[in-house]
XYZ file of C-alpha atoms in Angstrom:
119
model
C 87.009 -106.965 57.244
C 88.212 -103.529 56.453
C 90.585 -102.047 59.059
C 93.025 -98.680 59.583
C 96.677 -99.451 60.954
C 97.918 -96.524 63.469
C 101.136 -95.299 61.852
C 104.464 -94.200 64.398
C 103.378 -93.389 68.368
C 100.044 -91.815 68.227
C 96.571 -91.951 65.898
C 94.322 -89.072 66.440
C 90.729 -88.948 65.594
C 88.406 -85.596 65.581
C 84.639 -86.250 67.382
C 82.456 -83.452 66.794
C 79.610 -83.386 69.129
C 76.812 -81.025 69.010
C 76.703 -81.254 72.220
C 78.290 -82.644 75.514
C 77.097 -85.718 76.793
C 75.175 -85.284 80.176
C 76.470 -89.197 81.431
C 79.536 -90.841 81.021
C 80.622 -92.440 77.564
C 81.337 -96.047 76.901
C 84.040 -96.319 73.915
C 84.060 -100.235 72.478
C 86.886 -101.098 69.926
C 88.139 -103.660 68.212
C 91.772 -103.788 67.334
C 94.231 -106.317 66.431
C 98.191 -104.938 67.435
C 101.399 -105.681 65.549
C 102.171 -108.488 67.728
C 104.394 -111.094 66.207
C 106.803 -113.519 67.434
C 109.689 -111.002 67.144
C 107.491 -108.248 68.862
C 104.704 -109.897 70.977
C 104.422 -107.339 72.975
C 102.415 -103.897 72.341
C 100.951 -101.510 74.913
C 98.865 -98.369 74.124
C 96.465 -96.120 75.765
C 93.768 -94.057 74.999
C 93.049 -90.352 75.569
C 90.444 -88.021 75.069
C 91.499 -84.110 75.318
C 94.758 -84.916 76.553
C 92.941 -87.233 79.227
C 94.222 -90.843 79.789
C 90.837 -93.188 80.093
C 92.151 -96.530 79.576
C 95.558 -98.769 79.061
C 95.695 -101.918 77.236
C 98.285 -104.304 75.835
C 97.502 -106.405 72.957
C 97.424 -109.850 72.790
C 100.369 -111.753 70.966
C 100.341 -113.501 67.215
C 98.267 -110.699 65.922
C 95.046 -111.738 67.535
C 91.674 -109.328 67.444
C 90.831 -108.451 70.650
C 87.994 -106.079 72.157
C 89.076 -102.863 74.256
C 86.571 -101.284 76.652
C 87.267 -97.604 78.100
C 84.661 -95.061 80.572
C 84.837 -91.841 79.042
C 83.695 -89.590 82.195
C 80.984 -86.985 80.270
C 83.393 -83.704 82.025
C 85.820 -84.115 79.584
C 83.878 -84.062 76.409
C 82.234 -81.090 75.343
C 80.043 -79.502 72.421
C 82.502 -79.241 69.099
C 85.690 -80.844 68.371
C 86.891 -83.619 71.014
C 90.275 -85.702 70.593
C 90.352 -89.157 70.975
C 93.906 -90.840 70.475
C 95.886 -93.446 70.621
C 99.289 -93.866 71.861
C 101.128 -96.664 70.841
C 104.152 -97.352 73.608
C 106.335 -99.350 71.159
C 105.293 -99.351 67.310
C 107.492 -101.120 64.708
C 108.109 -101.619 60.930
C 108.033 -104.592 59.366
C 111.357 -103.591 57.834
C 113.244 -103.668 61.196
C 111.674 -107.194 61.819
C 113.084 -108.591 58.220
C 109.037 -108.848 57.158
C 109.084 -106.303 54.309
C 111.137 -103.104 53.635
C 108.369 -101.202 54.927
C 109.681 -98.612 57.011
C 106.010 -97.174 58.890
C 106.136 -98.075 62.534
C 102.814 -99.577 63.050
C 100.891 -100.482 66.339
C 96.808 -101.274 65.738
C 94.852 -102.258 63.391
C 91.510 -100.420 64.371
C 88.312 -102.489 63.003
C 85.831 -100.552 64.376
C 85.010 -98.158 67.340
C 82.022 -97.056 69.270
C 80.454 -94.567 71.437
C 77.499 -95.597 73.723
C 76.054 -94.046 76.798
C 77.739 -95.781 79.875
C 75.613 -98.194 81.927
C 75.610 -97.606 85.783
């Protein structure tokens, strides 16, 4: 499966809706984090126009895991929204001996999702 890595401390995506949502928003993901034994630990969060809507750390040994965030409908509107990522402590694989790769990475983002929020 196909996914992007998130390159130093933050991974911005453009949404351009035609319009604002009128309920809240439901973003689904699934990532897998730089997480190895010499860096099992990664935490991020996830913002929409400068808006924190959800924290998460990810899981250790490189495992896929699912994120889940509300998106409250006031802060998206009609045209260009922002939805990033910032990655709390991103690495190379240089500085861990892996590879002389020198991009501090953080995600790997399979896929992502938008869906009206269930209440």
């Amino acid at each position: 499966k196909d996914a992007a890595w998130t390159e130093y401390g933050e991974a911005t995506l453009w949404l351009n809706l035609e319009r604002p949502p009128e309920k809240d928003v439901t973003l689904h993901g699934q990532m897998l984090g730089f997480t190895l034994p010499a860096h099992p630990n990664l935490s991020f969060s996830v913002r929409v126009n400068g808006a924190e809507v959800g924290s998460f750390s990810a899981l250790p040994n490189a495992a896929g895991f699912p994120i889940q965030a509300t998106i409250p409908a006031h802060l998206l509107r009609g045209g260009y929204n922002t939805l990033t990522f910032h990655i709390d402590n991103p690495v190379s694989a240089a500085a861990l001996g892996l590879s002389p790769d020198m991009r501090l990475l953080g995600l790997a983002v399979y896929s992502l999702r938008l869906d009206e929020a269930s209440h």
